[in-house]
Amino acid sequence: MSVRKWARIRSPWLIHFNTGGCNGCDIEFVAAITPRFDVERFGIKLQGSPRHADVLGVTGPITMQITKRLVRIYRQMPEPKFVVAIGTCATSGGPFKDCYSVHGGVDTVIPVDVYIPGCPPKPEAIIYGIAKLLNKLSGSGSGGEDNGGHTQKT
Amino acid sequence: MSYGSTIKVPFGPQHPALKEPEYFLFEVDGDIVVKVTPRIGYVHRGVEKAFEQETYLHNLYLAERICGICSHAHTTCYTQTVEGLIPLEVPPRAVYIRLIMAELERLHSHSLWVGIAAHEAGFDTLFMYLWRDREMIMDLMEEISGNRVTHAINTIGGVRRDITSEQANKIKKFMDKFEANVKEYMKVLETEQTFLKRTKGVGILKPRDAISLCAVGPTLRASGIKSDVRADDPYLAYGEIPFNVITHDGCDVYARTIVRCEEMIESANIIRYALDHLPEGKIKVPPPRTIAPNESVGRVEAPRGELIHYARSNGTAKPERYKVRAPTLGNLASVCQTLIGAHVADIPMILAGIDPCFSCMDRVVIINKDA
Amino acid sequence: MVLYEIVGVFIYPGIAFLFGLAFLYEWIDRKFFARVQNRIGPLYTGRSGILQPVADFIKLLSKEDIVPASCEKPIFSVIPIVYATLPLIALFVIPITGSALIAFEGDVIFLMFVSALITLTVFLAGWSSAGSFSRIGSIRSALQMLSYEIPFGLALIGPAISTHSLSLTKIAQWQAANSSWFLWLQPIGFAVVLISLLAELELVPFDIPEAETEIVAGWLTEYGGRRLALFRLGKDLELVMASTLVASLYLGGAQPLFFIPPVVILILKSIIVLLLISFIRAIFARFRIDQMTSGMWTYLLPLMIVQILLVQFGIGG
Amino acid sequence: MSLFREAARQILRKPATVKYPFEPGIVPPGLRGRPVWDMEKCILCVLCQNACPTAAIKMIPKGPDAGIEYHLDRCIFCAECADACPRKAITITTNFELADTSRSTMVQHYKKPQQAQTQAAKT
Amino acid sequence: MEDILKRLEGYKDNIIEIKRPKERRIFVRVKSDGFKNFLSRLIEDLELRHLSTITGVDLGQEMELLYHFSYKYSVEISVGVKVPKSAPKVPTITDLIPGAIFYEQEIHDLLGIEFEGHPNMGPLIVPEGWPEGVYPLRKEYTVQELNRIARGGR
Ligand code: SF4
Ligand code: SF4
Ligand code: SF4
Ligand code: SF4
Ligand code: SF4
Ligand code: SF4
Ligand code: SF4
Ligand code: SF4
């Protein structure tokens, strides 16, 4: 495993973005950084600025109004970047999939690397999902726009 | 300190101080806010329209997902409103179980909020402690209902799960522990100078304004107005349980914090009392599938204040109109008022002060043409 | 001569050592901070997560490099390097091994100059990236500097007056010779230095220029990838600088004890300072910028003047 | 300074963190996780499909594929389907570790065993 | 409660019907002419200081506005008034109760009822670029249609 890859797996910084969810997923996501679950164990840090982040955690069905902002935040993140859809809403639109102001899952707008179903997923389930993402990074599997750091623009 | 003449400072939609995307446009003179224009709608999922498309039972789950923080308040209000349409008598044991869940939810929501307020003030350690202790409540709710956040315990005509006597004992034990911890943190909040400096005298909402701007919940009570739907318009079993309505005369963010802390202690008392007086019997009665034309208003004291639902049935299995007014919309006018004249650095504190949850405010469609 | 020295400094193997120290300090800080919050902190990267800062650094280096369109490109690119070098230069004058790498009479003044320069780079960093949050952050950091720099300078002068020297090495040696620490002799000065350093390092309660809940990441908002890596390295080095500075000025510096080499003693002492800083930042809430400036002027400055007067009249030195 | 005492106490105390996923998570017995179907019991009565608020269940009434199509990516784990089932064919498990890297694997097809189907048709 | 009902008797001229489905709930339907005048008298007389919310219902040819007032925060009095769809105009009550500002704005967004004298009838929750004259809560718009409009078609 190259040093780069090692470093990437060990230091996934997250940014969290609510795209119209009901807060359920958001509070569970925040609960994952608190003492009981403490995702800093994995080197995960919550970032405020998309420029600093590696992983975008999206909660909620994509409302029409938020779409542009979501895409903008995604663009502002430097490569390599990954997207985690947290909750059923972000996975498929969930209970709101038929509402006319909603796009549906995150993958209708930006590529997603890991889906975490649950309404809301327990913090444990979120950690499990992130572990799955890290697993995927260390293995050969690549999805979404992950180009494994091979296409570094400098 | 001055950043120049009047400039416009956007706040949101993605901003770390807001857990949810909302947008405020501030006009700032130097360091002082002179004008606020809110632009909500980023979380609009069109739920009110969606209510008209689904059956009453399915709508229960939609109502639950109006908001994840006080999901139980929404389902309680929903069931109360729909049972008012039929009308349906809910068995007393179910009423008590609903009430216990509602108070547990208030505990989780208030401790979440006090944590967020501390975090907003840069007081991360207290945030961590509060959220650590909040896990106790989450565990209880998970054990009773099967999920930490969306409990899905209410159903039209009763509740879906019972509270066993072991669970009741466990709840009582946890309540004692939690109450002791809350008292400890209250002492911290009352004496920590850096926190007091950020909250005392910040975001003043005078009682007169609080009434005329229709503020609700802890925001209203922190301005010294004694109003609580639980006491004024008792639903569930609140009429049978003795409890105090907490008020505070501070009118500032500090007062809102203290009101919420004291309400937590009060909630713990209510839960203990309710568990001791839990009636025996059935936990649900079957509801009819279709509902004759009628109309009904339900009110619930959600953790953030008065929540009001209005339903109108038309004889089918689906409602004709369903209206939700969540507490945050009720408080929006008052928070815009209190923001005027505030320091830029205080904006997050004041906004957090009403415990905003925009997800329940933006009910209806928001659609971007070029989306 | 000077040029030769500077080149010599840069190829000095000590740099790698200082980098290592910087990462170690960050790890200690994070671990301890987590511990105070009843958490574990980094755990799986290396033993007990000790390699976490290294992993962060490497990861940031390997990230895509984005330059926002509206920023001042030349400044935007150079500033991170400057920011990382400045604390490094400052570290050379701190007597880490008992005597500093470059020691000269007046390096206390030099140190103050460097710390002011650091703030200037912060200001430029925020300003050049042109985002509104960055600009607010940079203005805040400049304001903050105006208020803590003077008490900080005065505090540094306290020991200098007592030892009749403006050299850090001499101040440290004076304490060894008199077998008394300035911590005991000038406690007010110690407290003021600690508070000013918290402000310099932008830590709670003075993390106003990068207050996350108010202005995202302040002046750092627009920086990502390699630039952010350099800023973080610079910050860690600053942390080393601050804690070793306090250790040499107030805790007796690198006095040898039994067979333990002086370097180790100094590092241990500075780690104690580091833990103190960590603890302080855990138990306070953030001030508002106007509260911070007025607080510095109304409390710290008079306190410091009292301290200097005490020293002048022969008390505490 | 008021947090001083509490904070100082934490230094000596064991962290509250659980080491999940390296040790099992806290799972109460009643946790609502993933529903599973027992197709031996199912009589394809469509009640669960109707009960589901998010249309996560699709029943295929006839043919060789007859059975239940379950969409994990839509399910909100409300357990209404299990309550609705007249034959108790649906069990709500406590499995919450459902994250996956692809959505296509989240649709599960439970087929009705052929012989049981014919039996059901007979009765 | 009885007291309120008795006092409401005094306004017989303006009131069409009074319903009292259960404790602490009163529905009052009033005539639309002279509505504002009547409402301000009612607010004064009964001390209806707290406005819980305003509901708008589309009845087909007409729309109904329900003002949910709280009498001393205890009794919920819903005052209903009908507005013709062809000329959806009512006077604002923000001068009587300033807190009504966002409720009225919301109703304007969703049902297209004009509140005369309201300080800002601009959009509150519909997005920039939302076509004027499309009001999602009106019955003539089905979900499918709104979906189409939302995605750019008209
Ligand atoms: S998945 Fe469930 S909890 Fe999460 S945002 Fe959607 S509705 Fe809320
Ligand atoms: S750490 Fe930042 S992003 Fe996270 S909750 Fe706090 S303000 Fe929000
Ligand atoms: S007020 Fe907030 S917490 Fe309550 S339901 Fe609404 S969004 Fe949720
Ligand atoms: S914001 Fe309000 S209207 Fe919108 S979905 Fe939530 S509860 Fe419903
Ligand atoms: S399987 Fe039998 S009981 Fe069930 S729906 Fe069909 S006919 Fe009715
Ligand atoms: S679920 Fe009930 S109402 Fe629906 S089709 Fe079956 S029998 Fe009829
Ligand atoms: S648990 Fe609820 S959402 Fe999931 S399949 Fe069953 S009824 Fe549908
Ligand atoms: S309700 Fe039960 S028996 Fe009927 S189709 Fe579903 S699983 Fe089969």
Coordinates of C-alpha atoms in Angstrom, one line a residue, chain C residues 20-249:
Chain C
G20 CA 8.8 15.4 14.2
L21 CA 8.4 17.4 17.3
A22 CA 5.7 19.4 15.7
F23 CA 3.7 16.3 14.8
L24 CA 4.3 14.8 18.2
Y25 CA 2.9 18.0 19.8
E26 CA -0.2 18.0 17.7
W27 CA -0.8 14.4 18.6
I28 CA -0.4 15.1 22.3
D29 CA -2.6 18.1 22.1
R30 CA -5.4 16.2 20.3
K31 CA -5.2 13.2 22.5
F32 CA -5.3 15.2 25.7
F33 CA -8.0 17.4 24.4
A34 CA -10.1 14.3 23.6
R35 CA -9.3 12.8 26.9
V36 CA -10.6 15.9 28.8
Q37 CA -13.8 15.5 26.7
N38 CA -14.1 11.9 27.8
R39 CA -13.2 10.7 24.4
I40 CA -10.3 8.7 23.0
G41 CA -9.1 10.8 20.1
P42 CA -7.0 9.4 17.3
L43 CA -6.5 5.7 17.9
Y44 CA -5.8 3.5 14.8
T45 CA -3.2 5.4 12.9
G46 CA 0.1 4.1 14.3
R47 CA 0.3 3.2 17.9
S48 CA -2.5 5.0 19.8
G49 CA -2.9 7.2 16.7
I50 CA 0.5 8.7 17.1
L51 CA 1.0 8.9 13.3
Q52 CA -2.3 10.8 12.8
P53 CA -0.8 14.2 12.2
V54 CA 1.6 12.6 9.7
A55 CA -1.2 11.0 7.9
D56 CA -3.1 14.2 7.8
F57 CA -0.1 16.0 6.4
I58 CA 0.7 13.4 3.7
K59 CA -2.9 13.2 2.7
L60 CA -3.2 17.0 2.3
L61 CA 0.0 17.0 0.3
S62 CA -1.5 14.5 -2.2
K63 CA -4.7 16.4 -2.7
E64 CA -5.8 18.4 -5.6
D65 CA -4.6 22.0 -5.7
I66 CA -7.3 24.5 -6.1
V67 CA -6.7 28.2 -6.5
P68 CA -9.9 30.1 -6.2
A69 CA -10.4 32.4 -9.2
S70 CA -10.8 35.6 -7.3
C71 CA -7.7 35.4 -5.1
E72 CA -4.4 37.2 -5.4
K73 CA -2.4 34.3 -6.9
P74 CA 1.2 35.2 -6.1
I75 CA 0.5 36.0 -2.5
F76 CA -1.9 33.0 -2.2
S77 CA 0.9 30.7 -3.2
V78 CA 3.8 32.1 -1.3
I79 CA 2.1 32.8 2.0
P80 CA 1.8 29.2 3.2
I81 CA 5.5 28.7 2.7
V82 CA 6.3 31.9 4.6
Y83 CA 3.9 30.9 7.3
A84 CA 5.5 27.5 7.8
T85 CA 9.0 28.9 7.8
L86 CA 8.5 31.7 10.3
P87 CA 8.0 29.6 13.4
L88 CA 10.8 27.4 12.2
I89 CA 13.1 30.4 12.2
A90 CA 11.8 31.4 15.6
L91 CA 12.6 27.9 16.9
F92 CA 16.3 28.4 16.0
V93 CA 16.7 31.1 18.6
I94 CA 15.0 29.1 21.3
P95 CA 17.6 27.2 23.4
I96 CA 16.2 23.8 22.9
T97 CA 19.4 21.9 23.5
G98 CA 20.6 24.2 26.3
S99 CA 21.9 26.7 23.8
A100 CA 20.1 27.9 20.7
L101 CA 21.2 27.2 17.2
I102 CA 21.6 30.9 16.6
A103 CA 22.0 32.8 19.7
F104 CA 22.5 36.5 19.8
E105 CA 22.0 39.3 22.2
G106 CA 18.5 40.6 21.4
D107 CA 16.8 37.4 20.2
V108 CA 13.9 38.1 22.5
I109 CA 13.2 41.2 20.4
F110 CA 13.7 39.1 17.3
L111 CA 11.2 36.6 18.6
M112 CA 8.6 39.3 19.1
F113 CA 9.3 40.5 15.6
V114 CA 8.7 37.0 14.2
S115 CA 5.5 36.6 16.1
A116 CA 4.2 39.8 14.7
L117 CA 5.3 38.7 11.2
I118 CA 3.3 35.5 11.7
T119 CA 0.2 37.5 12.3
L120 CA 1.0 39.7 9.3
T121 CA 1.1 36.6 7.1
V122 CA -2.1 35.4 8.6
F123 CA -3.6 38.7 7.6
L124 CA -2.3 38.5 4.1
A125 CA -3.4 34.9 3.8
G126 CA -6.9 35.8 4.6
W127 CA -7.0 38.9 2.6
S128 CA -5.4 37.4 -0.5
S129 CA -8.0 34.6 -0.7
A130 CA -10.8 37.1 -1.1
G131 CA -13.6 35.1 0.4
S132 CA -15.8 37.1 2.7
F133 CA -15.2 34.7 5.6
S134 CA -11.4 34.8 5.0
R135 CA -11.4 38.6 5.0
I136 CA -13.4 38.8 8.2
G137 CA -11.0 36.3 9.7
S138 CA -8.0 38.2 8.7
I139 CA -9.3 41.5 10.0
R140 CA -10.1 39.7 13.3
S141 CA -6.6 38.3 13.5
A142 CA -5.1 41.7 13.0
L143 CA -7.3 43.2 15.6
Q144 CA -6.4 40.4 17.9
M145 CA -2.7 40.9 17.4
L146 CA -3.0 44.6 18.2
S147 CA -4.3 43.7 21.6
Y148 CA -2.1 40.9 22.7
E149 CA 1.2 41.9 21.2
I150 CA 1.9 44.6 23.8
P151 CA 1.2 42.7 27.0
F152 CA 3.1 39.8 25.4
G153 CA 6.2 42.0 24.7
L154 CA 6.0 43.5 28.2
A155 CA 5.8 40.0 29.6
L156 CA 8.9 38.9 27.8
I157 CA 10.7 42.0 29.1
G158 CA 10.2 41.0 32.7
P159 CA 12.8 38.2 32.8
A160 CA 15.0 40.3 30.6
I161 CA 15.1 43.1 33.1
S162 CA 15.9 40.6 35.9
T163 CA 18.7 39.0 34.0
H164 CA 20.0 42.1 32.4
S165 CA 20.0 40.3 29.1
L166 CA 17.9 40.2 25.9
S167 CA 19.1 36.7 25.1
L168 CA 16.9 33.8 25.6
T169 CA 19.8 31.5 26.2
K170 CA 21.1 33.7 28.9
I171 CA 17.8 34.0 30.5
A172 CA 17.5 30.3 30.6
Q173 CA 21.0 29.9 31.9
W174 CA 20.3 32.6 34.6
Q175 CA 17.5 30.5 35.9
A176 CA 19.8 27.4 36.1
A177 CA 22.5 29.4 37.8
N178 CA 20.2 30.9 40.4
S179 CA 18.2 27.6 40.6
S180 CA 15.0 29.4 40.6
W181 CA 12.3 29.6 37.9
F182 CA 10.6 32.7 36.7
L183 CA 7.4 30.8 37.1
W184 CA 7.8 31.4 40.8
L185 CA 9.5 34.8 40.5
Q186 CA 7.1 36.4 38.1
P187 CA 3.8 34.4 38.1
I188 CA 1.8 37.3 36.7
G189 CA 4.2 37.4 33.7
F190 CA 3.8 33.7 33.2
A191 CA 0.0 33.9 33.2
V192 CA 0.1 36.8 30.7
V193 CA 2.5 35.1 28.4
L194 CA 0.3 32.0 28.4
I195 CA -2.8 34.0 27.6
S196 CA -1.1 35.9 24.9
L197 CA 0.2 32.7 23.4
L198 CA -3.3 31.3 23.4
A199 CA -4.3 34.4 21.4
E200 CA -1.3 34.0 19.1
L201 CA -2.1 30.4 18.5
E202 CA -5.7 31.2 18.0
L203 CA -7.0 28.7 20.5
V204 CA -10.1 28.8 22.6
P205 CA -11.0 31.3 24.2
F206 CA -9.3 33.3 21.5
D207 CA -10.0 31.3 18.4
I208 CA -11.9 34.3 17.1
P209 CA -10.2 34.6 13.7
E210 CA -11.2 31.1 12.8
A211 CA -14.3 30.7 14.9
E212 CA -16.0 27.8 13.1
T213 CA -19.5 28.5 14.1
E214 CA -19.3 32.1 13.0
I215 CA -17.0 32.4 10.0
V216 CA -16.4 28.8 8.9
A217 CA -12.7 28.4 9.1
G218 CA -11.8 32.1 9.1
W219 CA -8.8 33.1 7.1
L220 CA -8.1 29.4 6.3
T221 CA -11.4 28.9 4.6
E222 CA -10.2 29.0 1.0
Y223 CA -7.0 27.0 1.4
G224 CA -6.9 23.4 0.7
G225 CA -4.4 20.6 -0.2
R226 CA -0.7 21.4 0.0
R227 CA -1.3 24.9 1.2
L228 CA -3.4 23.8 4.0
A229 CA -0.8 21.2 4.9
L230 CA 1.8 23.9 5.2
F231 CA -0.5 26.0 7.3
R232 CA -1.1 23.1 9.6
L233 CA 2.6 22.4 9.8
G234 CA 3.2 26.0 10.6
K235 CA 0.6 25.9 13.3
D236 CA 2.1 22.9 14.9
L237 CA 5.6 24.5 14.7
E238 CA 4.1 27.5 16.4
L239 CA 2.7 25.3 19.1
V240 CA 6.3 23.9 19.6
M241 CA 7.6 27.4 19.6
A242 CA 5.2 28.6 22.1
S243 CA 5.6 25.8 24.5
T244 CA 9.4 25.6 24.3
L245 CA 9.5 29.4 24.7
V246 CA 7.5 29.3 27.9
A247 CA 9.5 26.4 29.1
S248 CA 12.8 28.2 28.5
L249 CA 11.6 31.6 29.8

